[in-house]
Tab-separated table of C-alpha atoms and ligand atoms in Angstrom:
chain	number	residue	atom	x	y	z
D	1	UNK	CA	29.488	-5.858	33.753
D	2	UNK	CA	27.089	-6.793	36.512
D	3	UNK	CA	23.857	-5.643	38.027
D	4	UNK	CA	25.282	-6.709	41.360
D	5	UNK	CA	28.723	-5.105	41.192
D	6	UNK	CA	27.536	-2.063	43.141
D	7	UNK	CA	26.791	-4.246	46.160
D	8	UNK	CA	30.081	-6.146	46.397
D	9	UNK	CA	30.562	-7.187	49.997
D	10	UNK	CA	33.900	-7.577	51.732
D	11	UNK	CA	34.878	-11.112	52.688
D	12	UNK	CA	37.477	-10.773	55.343
D	13	UNK	CA	37.557	-12.610	58.644
D	14	UNK	CA	41.312	-12.700	59.356
D	15	UNK	CA	42.067	-16.404	59.928
D	16	UNK	CA	42.369	-19.148	57.311
D	17	UNK	CA	40.158	-22.157	58.070
D	18	UNK	CA	41.639	-24.906	60.167
D	19	UNK	CA	39.166	-27.301	58.497
D	20	UNK	CA	39.837	-28.387	54.902
D	21	UNK	CA	38.818	-25.712	52.423
D	22	UNK	CA	36.257	-27.414	50.216
D	23	UNK	CA	35.428	-26.522	46.633
D	24	UNK	CA	32.053	-25.385	47.849
D	25	UNK	CA	30.027	-25.183	51.020
D	26	UNK	CA	26.294	-24.636	51.295
D	27	UNK	CA	25.048	-21.350	52.662
D	28	UNK	CA	22.628	-21.884	55.559
D	29	UNK	CA	20.512	-19.048	56.962
D	30	UNK	CA	20.456	-18.548	60.759
D	31	UNK	CA	18.505	-21.472	62.196
D	32	UNK	CA	16.235	-19.214	64.226
D	33	UNK	CA	15.018	-17.589	61.014
D	34	UNK	CA	13.934	-20.987	59.713
D	35	UNK	CA	12.034	-21.982	62.846
D	36	UNK	CA	8.888	-19.908	62.074
D	37	UNK	CA	8.618	-21.712	58.729
D	38	UNK	CA	8.925	-25.069	60.475
D	39	UNK	CA	6.281	-24.035	63.004
D	40	UNK	CA	3.894	-23.308	60.161
D	41	UNK	CA	4.569	-26.708	58.612
D	42	UNK	CA	4.101	-28.424	61.993
D	43	UNK	CA	0.838	-26.523	62.572
D	44	UNK	CA	-0.650	-27.182	59.125
D	45	UNK	CA	0.721	-30.721	58.735
D	46	UNK	CA	0.982	-30.016	55.011
D	47	UNK	CA	4.337	-31.572	54.195
D	48	UNK	CA	4.212	-31.996	50.431
D	49	UNK	CA	1.994	-32.321	47.304
D	50	UNK	CA	2.038	-28.662	46.280
D	51	UNK	CA	1.509	-26.940	49.633
D	52	UNK	CA	1.634	-23.201	50.362
D	53	UNK	CA	5.436	-22.863	50.552
D	54	UNK	CA	5.745	-24.754	47.273
D	55	UNK	CA	3.348	-22.327	45.583
D	56	UNK	CA	5.048	-19.294	47.149
D	57	UNK	CA	8.523	-20.404	46.091
D	58	UNK	CA	7.411	-21.028	42.501
D	59	UNK	CA	5.998	-17.501	42.329
D	60	UNK	CA	8.968	-15.893	44.092
D	61	UNK	CA	11.498	-17.636	41.847
D	62	UNK	CA	9.609	-16.723	38.680
D	63	UNK	CA	9.790	-13.065	39.723
D	64	UNK	CA	13.423	-13.168	40.877
D	65	UNK	CA	14.685	-15.074	37.851
D	66	UNK	CA	12.563	-13.211	35.296
D	67	UNK	CA	10.920	-16.330	33.846
D	68	UNK	CA	7.259	-17.083	33.110
D	69	UNK	CA	6.853	-20.446	34.885
D	70	UNK	CA	8.765	-22.453	37.476
D	71	UNK	CA	7.965	-26.111	38.267
D	72	UNK	CA	9.752	-27.164	41.445
D	73	UNK	CA	11.313	-30.606	41.719
D	74	UNK	CA	12.978	-32.812	44.314
D	75	UNK	CA	16.285	-32.491	42.404
D	76	UNK	CA	17.566	-31.497	38.971
D	77	UNK	CA	18.129	-35.055	37.783
D	78	UNK	CA	14.475	-36.007	38.098
D	79	UNK	CA	13.604	-32.633	36.528
D	80	UNK	CA	15.820	-33.438	33.504
D	81	UNK	CA	14.199	-36.872	33.171
D	82	UNK	CA	10.733	-35.295	33.386
D	83	UNK	CA	11.522	-32.482	30.913
D	84	UNK	CA	12.438	-35.092	28.305
D	85	UNK	CA	9.169	-36.917	29.037
D	86	UNK	CA	7.150	-33.697	28.836
D	87	UNK	CA	8.558	-32.928	25.378
D	88	UNK	CA	8.186	-36.595	24.303
D	89	UNK	CA	11.827	-36.782	23.252
D	90	UNK	CA	12.956	-40.087	21.704
D	91	UNK	CA	15.747	-41.365	19.450
D	92	UNK	CA	18.999	-39.401	19.687
D	93	UNK	CA	19.839	-36.239	21.614
D	94	UNK	CA	22.954	-34.163	20.987
D	95	UNK	CA	24.727	-33.198	24.193
D	96	UNK	CA	28.080	-32.356	25.741
D	97	UNK	CA	30.509	-34.814	27.357
D	98	UNK	CA	31.883	-32.009	29.568
D	99	UNK	CA	29.323	-32.004	32.373
D	100	UNK	CA	28.172	-33.801	35.475
D	101	UNK	CA	27.027	-37.303	34.654
D	102	UNK	CA	23.353	-36.531	35.430
D	103	UNK	CA	23.055	-34.679	32.103
D	104	UNK	CA	23.511	-37.836	30.019
D	105	UNK	CA	21.975	-40.178	32.600
D	106	UNK	CA	18.659	-38.372	32.126
D	107	UNK	CA	18.770	-39.465	28.479
D	108	UNK	CA	19.503	-43.118	29.258
D	109	UNK	CA	16.664	-43.137	31.809
D	110	UNK	CA	14.371	-42.240	28.907
D	111	UNK	CA	15.831	-44.831	26.529
D	112	UNK	CA	17.408	-42.037	24.452
D	113	UNK	CA	20.839	-42.356	22.801
D	114	UNK	CA	23.227	-39.543	23.762
D	115	UNK	CA	25.320	-38.171	20.906
D	116	UNK	CA	28.341	-36.314	22.254
D	117	UNK	CA	29.605	-33.216	20.476
D	118	UNK	CA	32.872	-31.500	21.375
D	119	UNK	CA	33.065	-28.278	23.352
D	120	UNK	CA	34.398	-24.851	22.486
D	121	UNK	CA	37.787	-24.658	24.249
D	122	UNK	CA	37.193	-21.050	25.348
D	123	UNK	CA	33.709	-21.429	26.851
D	124	UNK	CA	33.647	-25.126	27.881
D	125	UNK	CA	30.138	-25.234	26.327
D	126	UNK	CA	29.004	-27.381	23.396
D	127	UNK	CA	30.432	-25.972	20.154
D	128	UNK	CA	27.475	-24.969	17.956
D	129	UNK	CA	29.675	-25.203	14.858
D	130	UNK	CA	29.970	-28.950	15.428
D	131	UNK	CA	26.308	-29.723	16.105
D	132	UNK	CA	25.008	-29.960	12.541
D	133	UNK	CA	27.429	-32.731	11.586
D	134	UNK	CA	26.033	-34.864	14.433
D	135	UNK	CA	22.373	-34.572	13.370
D	136	UNK	CA	20.819	-37.759	11.952
D	137	UNK	CA	17.216	-38.660	11.046
D	138	UNK	CA	16.881	-39.962	14.653
D	139	UNK	CA	17.884	-36.668	16.283
D	140	UNK	CA	15.003	-35.035	18.135
D	141	UNK	CA	16.659	-32.592	20.513
D	142	UNK	CA	19.780	-30.817	21.762
D	143	UNK	CA	20.691	-30.782	25.448
D	144	UNK	CA	23.424	-28.186	26.053
D	145	UNK	CA	24.816	-27.235	29.480
D	146	UNK	CA	25.623	-23.665	30.598
D	147	UNK	CA	28.881	-24.971	32.040
D	148	UNK	CA	30.066	-23.168	35.216
D	149	UNK	CA	27.150	-20.771	34.663
D	150	UNK	CA	28.598	-19.360	31.462
D	151	UNK	CA	25.786	-18.922	28.917
D	152	UNK	CA	25.857	-21.153	25.838
D	153	UNK	CA	25.603	-19.567	22.408
D	154	UNK	CA	21.813	-19.813	22.626
D	155	UNK	CA	21.254	-17.906	19.372
D	156	UNK	CA	23.353	-20.272	17.274
D	157	UNK	CA	21.834	-23.315	18.982
D	158	UNK	CA	18.318	-21.898	18.464
D	159	UNK	CA	18.988	-21.360	14.736
D	160	UNK	CA	20.118	-24.976	14.291
D	161	UNK	CA	17.121	-26.252	16.277
D	162	UNK	CA	14.728	-24.208	14.109
D	163	UNK	CA	16.324	-25.400	10.879
D	164	UNK	CA	16.107	-29.068	11.844
D	165	UNK	CA	12.915	-28.904	13.918
D	166	UNK	CA	14.663	-29.988	17.112
D	167	UNK	CA	13.737	-29.251	20.722
D	168	UNK	CA	16.291	-27.628	23.018
D	169	UNK	CA	16.482	-28.513	26.700
D	170	UNK	CA	19.138	-26.570	28.589
D	171	UNK	CA	20.777	-28.211	31.564
D	172	UNK	CA	21.023	-24.966	33.535
D	173	UNK	CA	22.054	-26.632	36.812
D	174	UNK	CA	24.916	-24.101	37.130
D	175	UNK	CA	23.032	-21.084	35.805
D	176	UNK	CA	20.854	-19.810	38.647
D	177	UNK	CA	20.292	-16.082	38.106
D	178	UNK	CA	22.497	-15.889	35.018
D	179	UNK	CA	21.539	-13.263	32.462
D	180	UNK	CA	22.686	-12.601	28.940
D	181	UNK	CA	22.236	-9.155	27.418
D	182	UNK	CA	19.872	-8.297	30.252
D	183	UNK	CA	17.618	-11.348	29.765
D	184	UNK	CA	17.468	-14.507	31.842
D	185	UNK	CA	19.380	-17.237	30.084
D	186	UNK	CA	16.740	-19.636	31.448
D	187	UNK	CA	14.240	-18.475	28.831
D	188	UNK	CA	16.298	-19.852	25.946
D	189	UNK	CA	15.134	-23.053	24.248
D	190	UNK	CA	12.043	-25.061	25.148
D	191	UNK	CA	12.932	-25.715	28.780
D	192	UNK	CA	15.744	-25.074	31.247
D	193	UNK	CA	16.548	-27.149	34.309
D	194	UNK	CA	17.981	-25.713	37.516
D	195	UNK	CA	19.612	-27.516	40.434
D	196	UNK	CA	19.188	-26.366	44.036
D	197	UNK	CA	21.528	-29.060	45.393
D	198	UNK	CA	23.593	-28.290	48.511
D	199	UNK	CA	26.609	-27.552	46.295
D	200	UNK	CA	24.833	-24.950	44.175
D	201	UNK	CA	24.646	-21.136	44.318
D	202	UNK	CA	21.052	-21.313	45.583
D	203	UNK	CA	20.344	-24.392	47.677
D	204	UNK	CA	17.278	-25.998	49.214
D	205	UNK	CA	19.356	-28.959	50.538
D	206	UNK	CA	18.161	-30.970	47.513
D	207	UNK	CA	15.962	-29.460	44.838
D	208	UNK	CA	15.570	-28.413	41.262
D	209	UNK	CA	13.188	-26.849	38.799
D	210	UNK	CA	12.020	-26.843	35.224
D	211	UNK	CA	11.593	-23.416	33.672
D	212	UNK	CA	9.002	-23.410	30.892
D	213	UNK	CA	7.373	-20.746	28.784
D	214	UNK	CA	3.605	-21.395	28.865
D	215	UNK	CA	0.975	-22.385	31.378
D	216	UNK	CA	-0.210	-25.469	29.507
D	217	UNK	CA	3.280	-26.918	29.569
D	218	UNK	CA	3.597	-26.095	33.260
D	219	UNK	CA	0.353	-27.936	33.999
D	220	UNK	CA	1.564	-30.957	32.034
D	221	UNK	CA	4.878	-30.977	33.935
D	222	UNK	CA	3.025	-30.592	37.252
D	223	UNK	CA	0.969	-33.692	36.403
D	224	UNK	CA	4.075	-35.621	35.363
D	225	UNK	CA	5.869	-34.895	38.628
D	226	UNK	CA	2.839	-36.115	40.590
D	227	UNK	CA	2.440	-39.623	39.092
D	228	UNK	CA	0.291	-38.197	36.261
D	229	UNK	CA	-2.583	-37.332	38.629
D	230	UNK	CA	-4.909	-34.532	37.534
D	231	UNK	CA	-7.465	-35.133	40.273
D	232	UNK	CA	-8.289	-37.853	42.771
D	233	UNK	CA	-9.382	-40.359	40.160
D	234	UNK	CA	-7.703	-39.283	36.927
D	235	UNK	CA	-4.206	-40.246	35.808
D	236	UNK	CA	-3.268	-38.780	32.400
D	237	UNK	CA	0.353	-39.852	32.040
D	238	UNK	CA	2.920	-42.309	33.357
D	239	UNK	CA	4.243	-39.747	35.794
D	240	UNK	CA	6.790	-40.034	38.532
D	241	UNK	CA	7.144	-38.637	42.035
D	242	UNK	CA	9.357	-35.602	41.494
D	243	UNK	CA	7.753	-33.155	43.921
D	244	UNK	CA	9.651	-30.782	46.182
D	245	UNK	CA	8.600	-30.991	49.839
D	246	UNK	CA	7.362	-28.082	51.953
D	247	UNK	CA	10.575	-28.230	54.023
D	248	UNK	CA	12.745	-27.609	50.968
D	249	UNK	CA	10.397	-24.976	49.554
D	250	UNK	CA	10.301	-23.064	52.856
D	251	UNK	CA	14.095	-23.095	53.002
D	252	UNK	CA	14.179	-21.792	49.439
D	253	UNK	CA	12.002	-18.816	50.383
D	254	UNK	CA	14.395	-17.955	53.176
D	255	UNK	CA	17.497	-18.454	51.013
D	256	UNK	CA	16.060	-16.176	48.342
D	257	UNK	CA	16.075	-13.251	50.781
D	258	UNK	CA	19.880	-13.361	50.905
D	259	UNK	CA	20.735	-14.455	47.406
D	260	UNK	CA	21.942	-11.083	46.088
D	261	UNK	CA	24.301	-10.659	49.036
D	262	UNK	CA	25.663	-14.171	48.484
D	263	UNK	CA	26.191	-13.570	44.776
D	264	UNK	CA	28.008	-10.335	45.597
D	265	UNK	CA	30.328	-12.250	47.944
D	266	UNK	CA	31.060	-14.743	45.181
D	267	UNK	CA	31.848	-11.860	42.860
D	268	UNK	CA	34.299	-10.388	45.328
D	269	UNK	CA	36.008	-13.787	45.784
D	270	UNK	CA	36.325	-14.065	42.001
D	271	UNK	CA	37.927	-10.603	41.970
D	272	UNK	CA	40.423	-11.478	44.718
D	273	UNK	CA	41.467	-14.685	42.948
D	274	UNK	CA	42.075	-12.664	39.786
D	275	UNK	CA	44.238	-10.148	41.625
D	276	UNK	CA	46.326	-12.886	43.227
D	277	UNK	CA	46.625	-15.313	40.305
D	278	UNK	CA	46.793	-13.149	37.200
D	279	UNK	CA	50.092	-13.226	35.363
D	280	UNK	CA	51.194	-16.650	36.644
D	281	UNK	CA	52.669	-18.448	33.675
D	282	UNK	CA	50.691	-21.508	32.666
D	283	UNK	CA	47.509	-20.609	34.547
D	284	UNK	CA	44.515	-19.389	32.537
D	285	UNK	CA	41.811	-17.731	34.616
D	286	UNK	CA	38.103	-17.998	33.726
D	287	UNK	CA	36.976	-15.329	31.274
D	288	UNK	CA	33.373	-14.364	31.931
D	289	UNK	CA	31.724	-12.696	28.933
D	290	UNK	CA	31.250	-8.911	29.164
D	291	UNK	CA	27.639	-9.044	28.004
D	292	UNK	CA	26.596	-11.604	30.623
D	293	UNK	CA	25.693	-11.355	34.275
D	294	UNK	CA	27.236	-14.572	35.566
D	295	UNK	CA	26.783	-16.056	39.051
D	296	UNK	CA	30.407	-16.861	39.954
D	297	UNK	CA	29.371	-20.392	40.840
D	298	UNK	CA	32.795	-21.845	40.062
D	299	UNK	CA	36.368	-20.603	39.644
D	300	UNK	CA	37.747	-22.983	36.989
D	301	UNK	CA	41.406	-22.419	36.128
D	302	UNK	CA	43.325	-24.147	33.346
D	303	UNK	CA	46.763	-25.540	34.036
D	304	UNK	CA	48.737	-25.396	30.798
D	305	UNK	CA	52.065	-26.892	29.833
D	306	UNK	CA	53.941	-23.725	30.860
D	307	UNK	CA	53.019	-24.355	34.487
D	308	UNK	CA	55.744	-26.460	36.138
D	309	UNK	CA	53.222	-28.971	37.542
D	310	UNK	CA	50.525	-31.005	35.841
D	311	UNK	CA	46.934	-30.308	36.837
D	312	UNK	CA	46.782	-33.626	38.703
D	313	UNK	CA	50.020	-32.975	40.585
D	314	UNK	CA	48.688	-29.569	41.617
D	315	UNK	CA	45.398	-31.157	42.685
D	316	UNK	CA	47.285	-33.551	44.967
D	317	UNK	CA	49.526	-30.851	46.412
D	318	UNK	CA	46.532	-28.655	47.184
D	319	UNK	CA	44.857	-31.619	48.837
D	320	UNK	CA	47.931	-32.142	50.993
D	321	UNK	CA	47.642	-28.475	52.020
D	322	UNK	CA	43.999	-29.019	53.078
D	323	UNK	CA	42.491	-27.498	49.929
D	324	UNK	CA	39.914	-29.761	48.305
D	325	UNK	CA	39.782	-28.246	44.827
D	326	UNK	CA	37.924	-30.421	42.306
D	327	UNK	CA	38.560	-31.593	38.766
D	328	UNK	CA	35.143	-30.773	37.331
D	329	UNK	CA	34.722	-32.429	34.802
D	330	UNK	CA	37.135	-35.318	34.931
D	331	UNK	CA	36.495	-38.001	33.822
D	332	UNK	CA	34.294	-36.887	30.940
D	333	UNK	CA	30.813	-38.389	30.799
D	334	UNK	CA	31.837	-40.145	27.575
D	335	UNK	CA	34.530	-42.054	29.509
D	336	UNK	CA	32.131	-43.751	31.930
D	337	UNK	CA	31.381	-47.420	31.163
D	338	UNK	CA	27.771	-46.917	30.073
D	339	UNK	CA	28.830	-44.326	27.439
D	340	UNK	CA	32.319	-45.191	26.221
D	341	UNK	CA	31.142	-47.701	23.593
D	342	UNK	CA	29.119	-45.060	21.753
D	343	UNK	CA	30.578	-43.938	18.401
D	344	UNK	CA	30.365	-40.282	19.512
D	345	UNK	CA	32.328	-41.065	22.698
D	346	UNK	CA	35.584	-41.809	20.859
D	347	UNK	CA	38.524	-39.754	22.103
D	348	UNK	CA	39.500	-38.375	18.688
D	349	UNK	CA	36.072	-36.812	18.152
D	350	UNK	CA	36.203	-34.879	21.440
D	351	UNK	CA	39.700	-33.315	21.563
D	352	UNK	CA	38.704	-30.049	23.278
D	353	UNK	CA	36.673	-31.811	25.947
D	354	UNK	CA	39.543	-34.200	26.687
D	355	UNK	CA	42.027	-31.341	26.912
D	356	UNK	CA	39.781	-29.384	29.288
D	357	UNK	CA	39.189	-32.498	31.363
D	358	UNK	CA	42.980	-32.867	31.749
D	359	UNK	CA	43.687	-29.191	32.451
D	360	UNK	CA	40.860	-27.674	34.504
D	361	UNK	CA	40.730	-27.499	38.266
D	362	UNK	CA	37.959	-25.668	40.118
D	363	UNK	CA	39.293	-23.689	43.066
D	364	UNK	CA	37.178	-23.242	46.208
D	365	UNK	CA	34.431	-20.700	45.515
D	366	UNK	CA	31.661	-20.092	48.036
D	367	UNK	CA	30.492	-17.216	50.238
D	368	UNK	CA	31.927	-18.793	53.407
D	369	UNK	CA	35.554	-18.272	52.267
D	370	UNK	CA	37.596	-15.686	54.117
D	371	UNK	CA	40.306	-13.578	52.496
D	372	UNK	CA	42.788	-15.650	54.501
D	373	UNK	CA	41.357	-18.832	52.938
D	374	UNK	CA	41.756	-17.385	49.451
D	375	UNK	CA	45.303	-16.290	50.278
D	376	UNK	CA	46.072	-19.797	51.515
D	377	UNK	CA	44.790	-21.276	48.232
D	378	UNK	CA	46.793	-18.815	46.115
D	379	UNK	CA	49.957	-19.136	48.212
D	380	UNK	CA	49.716	-22.925	48.025
D	381	UNK	CA	49.527	-22.752	44.231
D	382	UNK	CA	52.533	-20.431	44.085
D	383	UNK	CA	54.532	-22.494	46.580
D	384	UNK	CA	53.800	-25.689	44.632
D	385	UNK	CA	54.917	-23.936	41.459
D	386	UNK	CA	58.153	-22.583	42.970
D	387	UNK	CA	58.965	-25.936	44.507
D	388	UNK	CA	58.388	-27.717	41.196
D	389	UNK	CA	60.643	-25.242	39.389
D	390	UNK	CA	63.433	-25.985	41.863
D	391	UNK	CA	62.851	-29.744	41.964
D	392	UNK	CA	61.192	-30.664	38.655
D	393	UNK	CA	61.731	-34.389	39.067
D	394	UNK	CA	59.994	-34.503	42.437
D	395	UNK	CA	57.027	-32.633	40.918
S	401	T4K	N1	23.483	-31.177	35.704
S	401	T4K	C1	24.646	-30.610	36.041
S	401	T4K	C2	25.405	-29.841	35.020
S	401	T4K	C3	25.120	-30.717	37.364
S	401	T4K	O1	26.307	-30.156	37.704
S	401	T4K	C4	24.366	-31.431	38.305
S	401	T4K	C5	24.863	-31.588	39.654
S	401	T4K	C6	23.143	-31.995	37.892
S	401	T4K	C7	22.731	-31.844	36.579
S	401	T4K	C8	22.271	-32.756	38.835
S	401	T4K	O2	21.748	-31.922	39.847
S	401	T4K	P1	21.050	-32.603	41.157
S	401	T4K	O3	20.241	-33.781	40.713
S	401	T4K	O4	22.164	-32.969	42.094
S	401	T4K	O5	20.196	-31.480	41.698
S	401	T4K	C9	28.391	-32.363	43.211
S	401	T4K	C10	26.907	-32.406	43.409
S	401	T4K	O6	26.503	-33.549	44.151
S	401	T4K	C11	26.120	-32.338	42.152
S	401	T4K	O7	24.806	-31.937	42.501
S	401	T4K	C12	26.719	-31.335	41.195
S	401	T4K	N2	26.047	-31.279	39.938
S	401	T4K	C13	28.167	-31.650	40.948
S	401	T4K	C14	28.843	-30.692	39.998
S	401	T4K	O8	28.847	-31.565	42.172
S	401	T4K	P2	30.191	-34.007	43.977
S	401	T4K	O9	30.358	-35.458	43.780
S	401	T4K	O10	31.302	-33.120	43.639
S	401	T4K	O11	29.667	-33.656	45.455
S	401	T4K	P3	30.421	-33.771	46.831
S	401	T4K	O12	29.508	-34.477	47.765
S	401	T4K	O13	31.783	-34.311	46.641
S	401	T4K	O14	30.498	-32.260	47.316
S	401	T4K	C15	31.511	-31.355	46.922
S	401	T4K	C16	31.900	-30.529	48.137
S	401	T4K	O15	30.795	-29.762	48.577
S	401	T4K	C17	32.345	-31.350	49.323
S	401	T4K	O16	33.738	-31.481	49.323
S	401	T4K	C18	31.913	-30.530	50.534
S	401	T4K	C19	30.786	-29.673	50.017
S	401	T4K	N3	29.488	-30.137	50.517
S	401	T4K	C20	28.767	-31.043	49.795
S	401	T4K	C21	27.547	-31.479	50.269
S	401	T4K	C22	26.739	-32.497	49.510
S	401	T4K	C23	29.038	-29.651	51.720
S	401	T4K	O17	29.723	-28.828	52.377
S	401	T4K	N4	27.815	-30.056	52.195
S	401	T4K	C24	27.057	-30.962	51.514
S	401	T4K	O18	25.942	-31.304	51.962
S	401	T4K	O19	28.914	-33.630	43.111
């Protein structure tokens, strides 16, 4: 299945953490390896505005990810806002309610009306079969999310976009390094947006990027993220300050050296969870598609009615055991106050998203987990289940 499976690393310090086990934890390289980068920054005094580390990271990421152009940003949210500006998107944009709130916020920041379309219950991604019915004369674009790093049906979405002359902007915040049929998923659509936030597979503390397909577009985006400046005296657009600093870019260069090893660790954690949790009644494990190279960024499990505890009861019991699993994505974006009045936000039009939002819990998944940590998570789930079977009312 994976280009990385041959390099699976073992993850096995013996002791479970005494600290809470969080859903994720940022990888940090050894501090001494970062010091030479800091010394260069201190010596040059170039801190931002497209310095050498910024240029190097853009080139290194383009090569690693297999994409033509990378425009670095301070975070993915400002990159989403800028991508919509760069493509001059207005009116209505079709998107998913099953995501982090930044996806839809980027639309409101541009005065665009989000139109929510339900998800496919198997993939958690926007259901292409339901997109056409949501298109109106005001629709200008589709903004899907590769949820948990699982590729959307980019072919079906591309066909709809071509038929109706719509732009496609992928929120690829979860999809660092993800490939589909041997190609980077980041090349689908008009633009893709990555997040390098502390909680992501590849982190630069804060950071993000727009992936685009031609140099002219890259230049336009680079102007937009720098207030619209082209040179000292020329401003060509109402740009914003979205630039990544040299500190973050230098860290990214260092992080990139270890990324394959970190992805391999995630893969091995995913494998261990599967061994421990498969066959438990009422728990559905994530099914990654055979033809994709995913990044194991999350381990979302579904708690069905055959499990003796509700998802929320399990969430609380894990918390009591020091395991801070998270209910991504609950509440849905469409349930937040600035969205719930929209016609497309009504509960009956989004049944699959609501069901997923009630049933999914993301277990801890990050390269810092030991085998003992994973065992503790799995044992806690099984203990909670056994206890609930014996004492259903208490559960
Ligand atoms: N689109 C999508 C689909 C996204 O998922 C996101 C972000 C965006 C767009 C926007 O990207 P950025 O603008 O952020 O680049 C987290 C992240 O803050 C957020 O970036 C992410 N999605 C979302 C899915 O998850 P929270 O509220 O869960 O974060 P928090 O602070 O509770 O962190 C979760 C756990 O991670 C903590 O329990 C401990 C650990 N952690 C976190 C941070 C920040 C650390 O160990 N160290 C840290 O510095 O939102």
